[in-house]
Every structure is written in structure tokens, then in C-alpha cells.
Short mmCIF file of C-alpha atoms in Angstrom, two decimals:
data_model
loop_
_atom_site.label_atom_id
_atom_site.label_comp_id
_atom_site.label_asym_id
_atom_site.label_seq_id
_atom_site.Cartn_x
_atom_site.Cartn_y
_atom_site.Cartn_z
CA MET A 1 84.72 86.60 59.54
CA SER A 2 86.89 89.51 60.58
CA GLY A 3 85.61 92.09 63.02
CA ARG A 4 86.97 95.03 64.84
CA LEU A 5 87.83 95.84 68.45
CA SER A 6 88.19 99.51 69.43
CA VAL A 7 89.39 100.19 72.95
CA VAL A 8 88.18 103.68 73.88
CA GLY A 9 87.67 106.00 76.84
CA THR A 10 84.82 108.44 77.36
CA GLY A 11 86.77 110.92 79.45
CA PRO A 12 85.96 111.28 83.16
CA ALA A 13 82.51 112.86 82.77
CA GLY A 14 79.99 114.29 80.35
CA SER A 15 80.40 114.66 76.60
CA ALA A 16 82.62 117.77 76.59
CA TRP A 17 85.68 115.59 77.22
CA LEU A 18 84.81 112.86 74.69
CA SER A 19 87.19 113.07 71.73
CA PRO A 20 85.69 113.29 68.22
CA GLU A 21 87.67 110.16 67.29
CA THR A 22 86.09 108.15 70.10
CA ALA A 23 82.63 109.58 69.46
CA GLU A 24 82.88 108.41 65.85
CA LEU A 25 84.16 104.96 66.79
CA ILE A 26 81.30 104.52 69.25
CA GLU A 27 78.80 105.59 66.62
CA GLN A 28 80.21 103.02 64.20
CA ALA A 29 80.33 100.22 66.76
CA THR A 30 77.68 97.52 66.78
CA ASP A 31 78.39 96.37 70.33
CA LEU A 32 79.52 98.19 73.47
CA VAL A 33 81.30 96.26 76.23
CA GLY A 34 82.21 97.73 79.62
CA TYR A 35 81.19 98.80 83.06
CA GLY A 36 77.53 99.83 83.02
CA PRO A 37 77.85 103.51 84.02
CA TYR A 38 80.50 104.14 81.35
CA ILE A 39 78.41 102.51 78.63
CA GLN A 40 75.33 104.47 79.66
CA ARG A 41 77.19 107.73 78.98
CA VAL A 42 77.58 106.96 75.30
CA ALA A 43 75.14 104.23 74.22
CA GLY A 44 72.86 104.96 71.29
CA ALA A 45 69.62 103.29 70.22
CA GLY A 46 71.41 101.03 67.73
CA HIS A 47 73.96 99.58 70.11
CA VAL A 48 73.89 96.13 71.63
CA CYS A 49 75.11 96.84 75.17
CA HIS A 50 77.03 94.30 77.24
CA SER A 51 77.33 95.79 80.69
CA SER A 52 79.43 94.13 83.31
CA ASP A 53 80.75 94.62 86.78
CA ASN A 54 83.79 96.86 87.16
CA ARG A 55 85.94 93.80 87.96
CA GLU A 56 86.74 90.71 85.96
CA GLU A 57 88.49 92.73 83.31
CA LEU A 58 90.17 89.77 81.63
CA GLN A 59 86.89 87.92 81.13
CA ARG A 60 85.36 91.11 79.76
CA ALA A 61 88.26 91.55 77.33
CA ALA A 62 87.99 87.92 76.15
CA PHE A 63 84.24 88.30 75.70
CA ALA A 64 84.76 91.44 73.60
CA LEU A 65 87.41 89.71 71.48
CA ASP A 66 85.09 86.76 70.89
CA LEU A 67 82.36 89.13 69.70
CA ALA A 68 84.81 90.88 67.38
CA ALA A 69 86.00 87.53 66.02
CA GLN A 70 82.38 86.87 65.08
CA GLY A 71 82.48 89.93 62.83
CA LYS A 72 81.11 92.65 65.13
CA HIS A 73 82.62 96.08 65.59
CA VAL A 74 83.01 96.08 69.34
CA ALA A 75 83.90 99.17 71.37
CA VAL A 76 85.37 98.36 74.77
CA VAL A 77 84.45 101.43 76.79
CA SER A 78 86.41 102.72 79.78
CA GLY A 79 85.94 105.97 81.67
CA GLY A 80 88.88 108.35 81.34
CA ASP A 81 91.75 107.09 79.19
CA PRO A 82 91.62 103.35 78.41
CA GLY A 83 95.41 103.18 78.74
CA ILE A 84 95.62 104.40 82.35
CA PHE A 85 94.44 101.78 84.85
CA ALA A 86 91.69 100.71 82.48
CA MET A 87 90.81 98.20 79.77
CA ALA A 88 93.68 98.60 77.26
CA ALA A 89 96.11 96.53 79.35
CA ALA A 90 93.51 93.81 79.93
CA VAL A 91 92.85 93.51 76.19
CA CYS A 92 96.59 93.35 75.47
CA GLU A 93 97.09 90.68 78.15
CA CYS A 94 94.31 88.61 76.64
CA MET A 95 95.78 88.80 73.15
CA ALA A 96 99.36 88.19 74.26
CA ASP A 97 98.34 85.13 76.27
CA ALA A 98 95.92 83.69 73.69
CA VAL A 99 96.31 79.93 73.49
CA ASP A 100 95.07 79.70 69.90
CA ASP A 101 94.54 81.94 66.88
CA ARG A 102 90.81 82.52 67.33
CA TRP A 103 91.33 86.32 67.63
CA SER A 104 94.03 86.62 64.98
CA SER A 105 91.74 88.23 62.41
CA VAL A 106 90.41 90.92 64.76
CA GLN A 107 91.36 94.45 63.76
CA LEU A 108 92.61 96.00 67.02
CA GLY A 109 92.75 99.72 67.75
CA ILE A 110 93.44 101.53 71.02
CA TYR A 111 92.49 105.22 71.26
CA PRO A 112 93.46 107.83 73.84
CA GLY A 113 91.01 109.73 76.04
CA ILE A 114 91.19 112.45 78.67
CA SER A 115 91.96 110.83 82.02
CA ALA A 116 90.53 111.61 85.47
CA LEU A 117 94.06 112.57 86.37
CA GLN A 118 94.09 115.37 83.81
CA ALA A 119 90.61 116.63 84.61
CA ALA A 120 91.57 116.83 88.30
CA ALA A 121 94.87 118.54 87.54
CA ALA A 122 93.22 121.14 85.30
CA ARG A 123 90.52 121.92 87.86
CA VAL A 124 93.13 122.46 90.53
CA GLY A 125 95.70 124.41 88.46
CA ALA A 126 98.90 122.78 87.28
CA PRO A 127 100.05 120.21 89.85
CA LEU A 128 101.64 118.09 87.08
CA GLY A 129 103.61 120.91 85.48
CA HIS A 130 106.86 119.22 86.51
CA ASP A 131 107.97 115.55 86.63
CA PHE A 132 105.34 113.31 88.23
CA CYS A 133 104.27 109.73 88.83
CA VAL A 134 100.92 107.99 88.69
CA MET A 135 100.06 105.03 90.89
CA SER A 136 97.10 102.91 91.83
CA LEU A 137 96.96 102.35 95.58
CA SER A 138 94.88 99.20 95.18
CA ASP A 139 96.68 96.09 96.39
CA VAL A 140 94.28 93.73 94.65
CA LEU A 141 96.67 93.08 91.74
CA LYS A 142 100.03 93.87 93.36
CA PRO A 143 101.61 93.41 96.77
CA TRP A 144 101.18 96.10 99.39
CA GLU A 145 104.92 96.14 100.05
CA LEU A 146 105.53 97.11 96.41
CA ILE A 147 103.14 100.05 96.74
CA CYS A 148 104.94 101.25 99.89
CA ARG A 149 108.31 100.83 98.24
CA ARG A 150 107.23 102.85 95.18
CA VAL A 151 105.67 105.60 97.29
CA ALA A 152 108.87 105.93 99.34
CA LEU A 153 111.05 106.08 96.22
CA ALA A 154 108.70 108.58 94.55
CA ALA A 155 108.97 110.83 97.61
CA GLU A 156 112.75 110.51 97.54
CA ALA A 157 112.69 111.48 93.85
CA ASP A 158 110.50 114.49 94.70
CA PHE A 159 107.91 113.55 92.08
CA ALA A 160 104.50 115.15 92.21
CA MET A 161 102.11 112.21 92.55
CA ALA A 162 98.65 111.21 91.49
CA PHE A 163 96.95 108.27 93.19
CA TYR A 164 94.12 106.29 91.62
CA ASN A 165 91.96 103.95 93.72
CA PRO A 166 93.09 105.59 96.95
CA ARG A 167 90.50 104.10 99.26
CA SER A 168 87.47 101.85 99.32
CA SER A 169 85.31 100.16 101.92
CA HIS A 170 87.44 97.04 101.41
CA ARG A 171 90.70 98.97 101.70
CA PRO A 172 90.05 101.62 104.38
CA TRP A 173 93.51 101.94 105.95
CA GLN A 174 95.94 101.99 103.03
CA LEU A 175 95.76 105.70 102.20
CA GLY A 176 96.50 106.68 105.81
CA GLU A 177 99.56 104.47 105.74
CA VAL A 178 100.73 105.97 102.44
CA LEU A 179 100.33 109.51 103.80
CA ALA A 180 102.32 108.54 106.92
CA LEU A 181 105.02 107.09 104.70
CA LEU A 182 105.17 110.29 102.64
CA ALA A 183 105.45 112.34 105.84
CA GLN A 184 108.75 110.61 106.59
CA THR A 185 110.28 112.37 103.57
CA LEU A 186 108.06 115.29 102.53
CA ALA A 187 107.44 118.52 104.44
CA PRO A 188 104.25 118.80 106.53
CA ASP A 189 103.01 121.68 104.36
CA THR A 190 103.34 119.73 101.09
CA PRO A 191 100.14 120.52 99.14
CA VAL A 192 97.63 117.68 98.94
CA VAL A 193 94.40 117.79 96.95
CA PHE A 194 91.47 115.41 97.04
CA ALA A 195 89.66 115.81 93.72
CA ARG A 196 86.43 113.87 93.76
CA ALA A 197 84.22 113.15 90.73
CA VAL A 198 85.63 116.02 88.69
CA GLY A 199 83.16 117.20 86.05
CA ARG A 200 80.20 115.40 87.62
CA ASP A 201 77.37 116.89 89.65
CA ASP A 202 78.89 115.62 92.86
CA GLU A 203 82.34 117.09 92.18
CA ARG A 204 84.17 118.13 95.34
CA ILE A 205 87.68 119.59 95.53
CA HIS A 206 89.44 119.67 98.89
CA PHE A 207 92.74 121.50 99.29
CA THR A 208 94.86 120.51 102.27
CA CYS A 209 98.45 119.68 103.17
CA LEU A 210 100.25 116.52 104.13
CA ALA A 211 100.11 117.13 107.89
CA GLU A 212 96.36 117.76 107.81
CA ALA A 213 95.16 115.38 105.10
CA ASP A 214 92.25 113.31 106.39
CA PRO A 215 91.76 109.97 104.59
CA GLU A 216 88.15 109.90 105.78
CA LEU A 217 87.37 112.53 103.11
CA VAL A 218 88.50 110.17 100.33
CA ASP A 219 86.53 107.51 98.47
CA MET A 220 86.95 105.46 95.28
CA SER A 221 85.79 108.40 93.12
CA THR A 222 88.62 110.57 94.44
CA LEU A 223 91.90 111.31 92.72
CA VAL A 224 94.59 112.21 95.26
CA LEU A 225 97.23 114.71 94.15
CA ILE A 226 100.45 115.21 96.14
CA GLY A 227 102.71 118.17 95.35
CA ASN A 228 106.48 118.07 95.14
CA SER A 229 108.74 120.14 97.41
CA ARG A 230 108.23 123.19 95.20
CA SER A 231 104.46 122.96 94.69
CA ARG A 232 102.43 125.78 96.16
CA TYR A 233 99.00 127.31 96.46
CA PHE A 234 97.72 130.67 95.37
CA ASP A 235 94.32 132.32 95.59
CA HIS A 236 92.58 133.85 92.61
CA GLY A 237 88.95 134.56 91.78
CA ASP A 238 87.51 133.51 95.14
CA ARG A 239 89.14 130.14 95.04
CA ARG A 240 92.38 128.32 95.62
CA TRP A 241 94.74 126.91 92.98
CA MET A 242 97.77 124.61 93.21
CA TYR A 243 100.71 124.22 90.84
CA SER A 244 104.17 122.75 90.53
CA PRO A 245 106.64 125.24 89.04
CA ARG A 246 108.31 124.26 85.78
CA ASP A 247 111.77 124.96 87.12
CA TYR A 248 113.79 123.50 89.96
CA PRO A 249 116.74 125.12 91.75
CA GLN A 250 120.03 124.62 90.00
CA THR A 251 121.88 123.42 93.08
CA LEU A 252 121.10 120.40 95.20
CA SER A 253 122.41 119.64 98.63
CA GLY A 254 124.06 116.30 99.32
CA ASP A 255 120.80 114.54 100.18
CA GLY A 256 119.17 115.65 96.94
CA THR A 257 116.83 118.20 98.49
CA ALA A 258 116.69 121.66 96.98
CA SER A 259 118.86 124.31 98.55
CA VAL A 260 117.76 127.72 97.34
CA MET B 1 87.09 145.56 82.44
CA SER B 2 87.06 141.87 83.23
CA GLY B 3 88.19 139.38 80.63
CA ARG B 4 88.77 135.70 80.48
CA LEU B 5 91.81 133.46 80.15
CA SER B 6 91.28 129.85 79.04
CA VAL B 7 94.31 127.59 79.10
CA VAL B 8 93.67 124.79 76.61
CA GLY B 9 95.41 122.02 74.68
CA THR B 10 94.68 120.92 71.14
CA GLY B 11 95.76 117.31 71.60
CA PRO B 12 98.93 116.08 69.90
CA ALA B 13 97.69 116.23 66.30
CA GLY B 14 94.69 116.83 64.06
CA SER B 15 91.16 117.62 65.17
CA ALA B 16 90.10 114.09 66.15
CA TRP B 17 91.77 114.51 69.55
CA LEU B 18 90.50 118.03 70.25
CA SER B 19 87.89 117.90 73.02
CA PRO B 20 84.48 119.51 72.37
CA GLU B 21 85.03 121.70 75.45
CA THR B 22 88.28 123.09 74.06
CA ALA B 23 86.84 123.47 70.55
CA GLU B 24 84.03 125.58 71.99
CA LEU B 25 86.38 127.69 74.12
CA ILE B 26 88.56 128.39 71.10
CA GLU B 27 85.52 129.35 69.05
CA GLN B 28 84.44 131.81 71.76
CA ALA B 29 87.92 133.29 72.21
CA THR B 30 88.80 136.64 70.70
CA ASP B 31 92.56 136.14 70.92
CA LEU B 32 94.79 133.08 70.64
CA VAL B 33 98.20 133.07 72.29
CA GLY B 34 100.79 130.33 71.85
CA TYR B 35 103.43 128.65 69.77
CA GLY B 36 102.69 129.26 66.08
CA PRO B 37 102.16 125.66 64.91
CA TYR B 38 99.69 124.95 67.74
CA ILE B 39 97.69 128.10 66.99
CA GLN B 40 97.59 127.30 63.28
CA ARG B 41 95.84 124.02 64.05
CA VAL B 42 92.81 125.76 65.49
CA ALA B 43 92.70 129.42 64.43
CA GLY B 44 89.55 130.70 62.76
CA ALA B 45 88.99 133.78 60.61
CA GLY B 46 87.76 135.83 63.56
CA HIS B 47 90.73 135.24 65.85
CA VAL B 48 93.49 137.70 66.61
CA CYS B 49 96.52 135.42 66.68
CA HIS B 50 99.58 136.13 68.82
CA SER B 51 102.16 133.56 67.81
CA SER B 52 105.38 133.26 69.70
CA ASP B 53 108.47 131.16 69.91
CA ASN B 54 108.20 127.90 71.84
CA ARG B 55 110.31 129.36 74.66
CA GLU B 56 109.77 132.37 76.90
CA GLU B 57 106.68 130.82 78.43
CA LEU B 58 106.46 133.26 81.34
CA GLN B 59 106.48 136.31 79.08
CA ARG B 60 103.83 134.67 76.93
CA ALA B 61 101.68 133.96 79.98
CA ALA B 62 102.02 137.55 81.22
CA PHE B 63 101.15 138.87 77.77
CA ALA B 64 98.03 136.69 77.66
CA LEU B 65 96.99 137.82 81.15
CA ASP B 66 97.44 141.46 80.16
CA LEU B 67 95.20 140.94 77.14
CA ALA B 68 92.57 139.26 79.31
CA ALA B 69 92.77 142.09 81.85
CA GLN B 70 91.87 144.41 78.97
CA GLY B 71 88.61 142.52 78.54
CA LYS B 72 89.51 140.00 75.84
CA HIS B 73 88.69 136.31 75.96
CA VAL B 74 92.13 134.86 75.48
CA ALA B 75 92.83 131.20 74.80
CA VAL B 76 96.38 130.15 75.64
CA VAL B 77 96.92 127.22 73.30
CA SER B 78 99.30 124.32 73.96
CA GLY B 79 99.69 121.12 72.00
CA GLY B 80 98.68 118.02 73.96
CA ASP B 81 97.46 118.68 77.51
CA PRO B 82 98.23 122.19 78.82
CA GLY B 83 98.90 120.71 82.27
CA ILE B 84 101.73 118.35 81.23
CA PHE B 85 104.96 120.22 80.46
CA ALA B 86 103.00 123.03 78.86
CA MET B 87 101.46 126.44 79.52
CA ALA B 88 99.23 125.80 82.57
CA ALA B 89 102.17 125.89 85.00
CA ALA B 90 103.58 129.06 83.41
CA VAL B 91 100.22 130.82 83.77
CA CYS B 92 99.93 129.71 87.41
CA GLU B 93 103.48 130.87 88.15
CA CYS B 94 102.70 134.27 86.67
CA MET B 95 99.56 134.68 88.73
CA ALA B 96 101.11 133.40 91.95
CA ASP B 97 104.08 135.75 91.60
CA ALA B 98 102.09 138.80 90.46
CA VAL B 99 103.44 141.94 92.14
CA ASP B 100 100.16 143.83 91.89
CA ASP B 101 96.45 143.15 91.32
CA ARG B 102 96.32 143.99 87.63
CA TRP B 103 95.15 140.45 86.76
CA SER B 104 92.82 140.00 89.72
CA SER B 105 89.64 140.42 87.67
CA VAL B 106 90.61 137.87 85.01
CA GLN B 107 88.38 134.81 84.92
CA LEU B 108 90.82 131.88 84.81
CA GLY B 109 90.02 128.41 83.51
CA ILE B 110 92.34 125.49 82.79
CA TYR B 111 91.01 122.66 80.62
CA PRO B 112 92.42 119.17 80.03
CA GLY B 113 93.45 117.78 76.66
CA ILE B 114 94.79 114.51 75.31
CA SER B 115 98.56 114.45 75.78
CA ALA B 116 101.27 113.19 73.43
CA LEU B 117 102.00 110.65 76.13
CA GLN B 118 98.55 109.13 75.80
CA ALA B 119 98.51 109.17 72.01
CA ALA B 120 101.86 107.38 71.97
CA ALA B 121 100.75 104.85 74.59
CA ALA B 122 97.54 104.05 72.71
CA ARG B 123 99.35 103.60 69.40
CA VAL B 124 101.78 101.19 70.99
CA GLY B 125 99.34 99.19 73.15
CA ALA B 126 99.16 99.73 76.90
CA PRO B 127 102.62 100.59 78.23
CA LEU B 128 101.07 102.69 81.03
CA GLY B 129 98.64 100.04 82.24
CA HIS B 130 100.51 99.83 85.55
CA ASP B 131 102.18 102.47 87.78
CA PHE B 132 104.32 104.90 85.77
CA CYS B 133 106.21 108.18 85.87
CA VAL B 134 106.51 111.04 83.41
CA MET B 135 109.63 113.16 83.13
CA SER B 136 111.10 115.84 80.91
CA LEU B 137 114.74 115.10 80.13
CA SER B 138 115.47 118.74 79.38
CA ASP B 139 117.96 120.29 81.79
CA VAL B 140 117.10 123.84 80.79
CA LEU B 141 114.91 124.42 83.86
CA LYS B 142 116.35 121.87 86.29
CA PRO B 143 119.77 120.47 87.11
CA TRP B 144 121.03 117.46 85.21
CA GLU B 145 121.94 115.72 88.47
CA LEU B 146 118.28 115.88 89.54
CA ILE B 147 117.21 114.21 86.28
CA CYS B 148 119.73 111.41 86.80
CA ARG B 149 118.67 110.98 90.39
CA ARG B 150 114.99 110.72 89.42
CA VAL B 151 115.69 108.28 86.59
CA ALA B 152 117.69 106.02 88.93
CA LEU B 153 114.95 106.09 91.59
CA ALA B 154 112.25 105.46 88.99
CA ALA B 155 114.16 102.40 87.78
CA GLU B 156 114.54 101.18 91.35
CA ALA B 157 110.77 101.64 91.82
CA ASP B 158 110.17 99.65 88.60
CA PHE B 159 107.95 102.36 87.17
CA ALA B 160 107.14 102.31 83.46
CA MET B 161 108.44 105.66 82.20
CA ALA B 162 107.59 108.27 79.61
CA PHE B 163 110.20 110.86 78.66
CA TYR B 164 109.32 114.22 77.11
CA ASN B 165 112.00 116.38 75.45
CA PRO B 166 114.38 113.41 75.19
CA ARG B 167 116.89 114.94 72.80
CA SER B 168 117.59 118.06 70.76
CA SER B 169 120.48 119.47 68.77
CA HIS B 170 121.43 121.46 71.88
CA ARG B 171 121.17 118.41 74.14
CA PRO B 172 122.50 115.51 72.04
CA TRP B 173 124.09 113.32 74.74
CA GLN B 174 121.58 113.31 77.61
CA LEU B 175 119.35 110.48 76.39
CA GLY B 176 122.32 108.14 75.93
CA GLU B 177 123.37 108.83 79.49
CA VAL B 178 119.85 108.19 80.79
CA LEU B 179 119.65 104.87 78.92
CA ALA B 180 123.04 103.86 80.35
CA LEU B 181 121.80 104.77 83.82
CA LEU B 182 118.67 102.68 83.34
CA ALA B 183 120.79 99.74 82.18
CA GLN B 184 122.42 99.64 85.61
CA THR B 185 119.09 98.56 87.10
CA LEU B 186 116.81 97.30 84.34
CA ALA B 187 117.21 94.14 82.26
CA PRO B 188 118.76 94.47 78.75
CA ASP B 189 115.54 93.24 77.15
CA THR B 190 113.34 95.88 78.83
CA PRO B 191 110.98 97.13 76.11
CA VAL B 192 111.74 100.62 74.81
CA VAL B 193 109.61 102.49 72.26
CA PHE B 194 110.42 105.66 70.37
CA ALA B 195 107.08 107.16 69.34
CA ARG B 196 107.64 110.09 67.03
CA ALA B 197 104.98 112.62 65.94
CA VAL B 198 102.07 110.30 66.72
CA GLY B 199 99.00 111.19 64.68
CA ARG B 200 100.91 113.33 62.22
CA ASP B 201 101.95 112.50 58.65
CA ASP B 202 105.52 111.91 59.74
CA GLU B 203 104.58 109.51 62.57
CA ARG B 204 107.19 106.84 63.18
CA ILE B 205 107.07 104.11 65.84
CA HIS B 206 110.25 102.23 66.65
CA PHE B 207 110.17 99.20 68.96
CA THR B 208 113.43 98.20 70.56
CA CYS B 209 114.88 97.17 73.92
CA LEU B 210 117.16 98.82 76.42
CA ALA B 211 120.33 97.08 75.23
CA GLU B 212 119.70 98.06 71.61
CA ALA B 213 118.08 101.50 71.94
CA ASP B 214 119.87 103.98 69.68
CA PRO B 215 119.52 107.64 70.76
CA GLU B 216 120.32 108.72 67.21
CA LEU B 217 116.78 107.69 66.23
CA VAL B 218 115.26 110.20 68.68
CA ASP B 219 114.47 113.89 68.20
CA MET B 220 112.41 116.54 70.00
CA SER B 221 109.18 115.24 68.44
CA THR B 222 109.74 111.81 69.99
CA LEU B 223 108.14 110.44 73.12
CA VAL B 224 110.32 107.75 74.70
CA LEU B 225 108.52 104.94 76.53
CA ILE B 226 110.38 102.55 78.84
CA GLY B 227 108.67 99.41 80.09
CA ASN B 228 108.82 98.06 83.62
CA SER B 229 110.25 94.63 84.48
CA ARG B 230 106.97 92.96 83.49
CA SER B 231 106.30 94.83 80.23
CA ARG B 232 106.36 92.75 77.09
CA TYR B 233 105.74 92.72 73.38
CA PHE B 234 103.31 90.72 71.32
CA ASP B 235 102.57 90.60 67.61
CA HIS B 236 99.11 90.99 66.17
CA GLY B 237 97.77 92.10 62.81
CA ASP B 238 101.13 92.44 61.07
CA ARG B 239 102.53 94.71 63.73
CA ARG B 240 104.03 94.78 67.17
CA TRP B 241 102.39 95.93 70.42
CA MET B 242 103.76 96.60 73.90
CA TYR B 243 101.97 96.56 77.25
CA SER B 244 102.56 96.56 80.98
CA PRO B 245 100.41 93.93 82.73
CA ARG B 246 97.96 95.21 85.33
CA ASP B 247 99.18 92.77 87.94
CA TYR B 248 102.51 92.27 89.66
CA PRO B 249 103.73 89.08 91.37
CA GLN B 250 102.59 88.77 94.97
CA THR B 251 106.04 87.98 96.34
CA LEU B 252 109.11 90.13 96.12
CA SER B 253 112.67 89.11 96.79
CA GLY B 254 114.77 91.07 99.26
CA ASP B 255 115.99 93.57 96.68
CA GLY B 256 112.45 94.38 95.55
CA THR B 257 112.62 92.59 92.20
CA ALA B 258 109.87 90.21 91.29
CA SER B 259 110.39 86.55 92.07
CA VAL B 260 107.86 84.47 90.20
#
């Protein structure tokens, strides 16, 4: 019996950021699989809900595929965009590494959603209006030395940056080390924004700069945005905004920094 | 008289990717400002439409701000996400560089949308499931040497990459040079995907690898995705998929490449 697996994302909060495509897929689904809080945002009376911890993503993906292979229409639900540090990669890993053909009949679809990254950027202004990179600072699935290496190279490239998973109770010191590493290359007044829980009741936006950024203000619900050498603040309507200009000076000095 | 400026994005195609928030803002708007094809996707009978060429973004932003300062509710409409290589940065630049307070009463809001990047990634699988960077390859607003420098550093960092504006009739050779630059660092079999017009009738997905990637297949409607050293393909349901695993080997050799 052939079922269906739809990998979707709810957007970072509320229903205003849920795409019509995903809303329809969720309505059609028989079973929802995912982290409890994400499922609760979208579950209807007719859904069979399979909540799980926000870890063990491979097991969750395999479980969802098994359900789909039984003929269900399963929606694997992430917050944000399923393709950005969420369930799409776990589902693909499962399928690519399958040891038999038990999932071969499953109709697979992956669907985009608005990411936390984009909600944070929009709230703040336009920090990603120029070239940028996106990293997870969690060293659970990759070595810490790789994270440091990437951060240093990203600073050298003068990318604006967005950091997911910047800090948790199990990883309290990493963000401070990353900020210190950035300070070796970037100017002390480089704009830094801590955008916490954007779109939720406990949203909190904190504008600061590299020299003054305090990791203690950051938790797992925070998206950290780092400007490039041209990013700047402006004030409008009783609040602050941050953006990265679209253009970049046409001449570079020998070390690659902008000379205006 | 105080008006309102809402900077929104329609998503890359159709109405299935248009967020409810943006749909509502567009419905409330009196005036739509933007590139003609984007406006046509969402304009209603009651809208005053101000179409413009897809260049001259600063003039367009200033025009929209002037309209809002006259008391209109203006929606500045981008395709995709307005924050990613689109109008949000131009609006912020305008406001930050304003020489007087003529726009000071305008109520500004910037709202996220699904980007072409995400639609392409979802169609393909999960190429952005690990750290990645996003660049425009257009050298209209930044020096070509900066683009090359960033591409080389991104390859050294082993980021998955997404390239906007990869090629046009005015810039026919740049993508070939970028691919050659990548080939100095990345393996010949690094997955490369050309995702053209995702979600539109003329959508075309082309899976290839770095050694075989042909720039002639790419135009301005194409999003180019480059895998990292761990990205791979798999086949499922009569088609190909590409993903970047969530994890990365725990040991690195001296030059930063993975040793498994």
C-alpha cells in the first residue's frame, strides 16, 4: 500500500506565516509527526498526532516513513522551514541510507516554509540584504573546530551571518568564544542583534555591537545576527533598525577590506 | 498625514507560497509598488499599481516612501523574500540616508516571505540541511574580485552554497569562472543543481556535478545550488534528490577536510 510523506514547516510562529500549500497538506494528512510544540500549532481534530522529543531526528524520520509505507498520509512538521536545520535532511538521510526497499513506494514531497532566520531579519530591517551565511553553533553533530574554522572564514569573507542554536544550558560557553573569534577580524562596532522568539508573545529584540554583545542574553530560542563591515543601524518610528547595504565599494585594499 | 509602508514578498511563484500575513497586507494596501510581474501576481481591482523596471531600486523605494508620506498604505512588492536580495535593503538605505524628515511619520513594516532559495532547496531535497552561504553573483553593485574572494573562502569553509543572479546576457562568463574557482578546492563530483523557475510552468531542475556543470544551461531565473563535501544524491520515486547530511565527521585532517 502506497502512502505519502510531506515534509513541511509551520513558519516560526502563529498562523500568519503558514503557507497555504502547507496548510492544505496538513489538512489532508492523516498523521502528524514532529516535536510536540510544532504539532500543537497546526493539529486538527482528525489528526493522529505522534509527538516526540526535539532530538532523535533520524528515528522520527524512519517512524514517519514506516507510517507512510503503511498507506498513511504523514506530515512531518518542523517549525520554520523544514530545509534549514530541520527535518528535511533527516528524512533524506533515512531514505538514502535505507537498507531495503520498504519505503520505495512512499510518495515524498518537501515543501518550503518561512524560517526563523527570515522572520528575525524582517523584524530587524534588512540584515541579509547582501551576501550572507547561515550556521548552527551546536557542536552535537559536528566538531567544534569546524565551527570555529567556518566562523573565521566567514568573517574573512565579510559575510553577514545568522547563527541558529547559539547557546543552551548544555553549551553555555560556545557563543562567547565565537564572538571573541569574530572580534579578531571584525570591527568592535559591527552590528549584532539577538532576535528571540520572533512573532511569539515572548519576542525580544536586542540591538548591540560586537564589542558589547553579552552571551548571557541569548538562549536556544534566539537567532543571532551579525552584520558585515558595511551594516549599520538607523532609527525610525521610535525604534532601531539594522540593514546591510546592497552595494559594496568598488575598490578593495590588499587585505580584502573595503577602502572607501 | 501619516501613511504606511509594508515591504512584502509574494514567494517565488503562485499563491500557494504567499503567506496569510502578506496576503492581508496586500489586500489592505491602497498602492502597490514594484517590478511589474511581481505586482501582477497579487494586484486586485482596488489597487493603484506603480510598476517599474527591475532596476533602479533606490528610486522605487523613495517613490514608495513619498506615496506613504502622503497618507497612502503602500505595499512594496518583491518576489520571494523581500529581505534576500530584494527591496527591504533598498528601503532601509533610503530611510537611513534621508536628508530631511519627510518620511519620519511613515509607519514602516518589513514582512518575511518564502524565498526562491527555499523553494529550490525543497524541490531538490535538503541541500541546505547543514551550514550554508547565499551569494549574488552579480557584479553590478560589488566588485568582481570580492565575489571571487568570497566564493574561494566559502569553498574553504565547506559551506553548501546558493547563488542568486548567476548569469545574464550582460554577464555571460562569470558563472564559468566561479565554477572553475570552486573546482580548485572542491571535489569534481560535488553535487551541483540548477533550479530554474521553481513553481512556475517553465520550471526545470538539472542535477549535475562540479566537473560537468555547464553554465550554458543557466539563466537569470536559475538558482544555482552547490553541495558541500558531504552532500550526495539519491534516487527515489523515479527522480533524483540531493541533500547535505546534518552531521559532519568528528575528526578533521590538518587542512580542514573531513577524514572519515
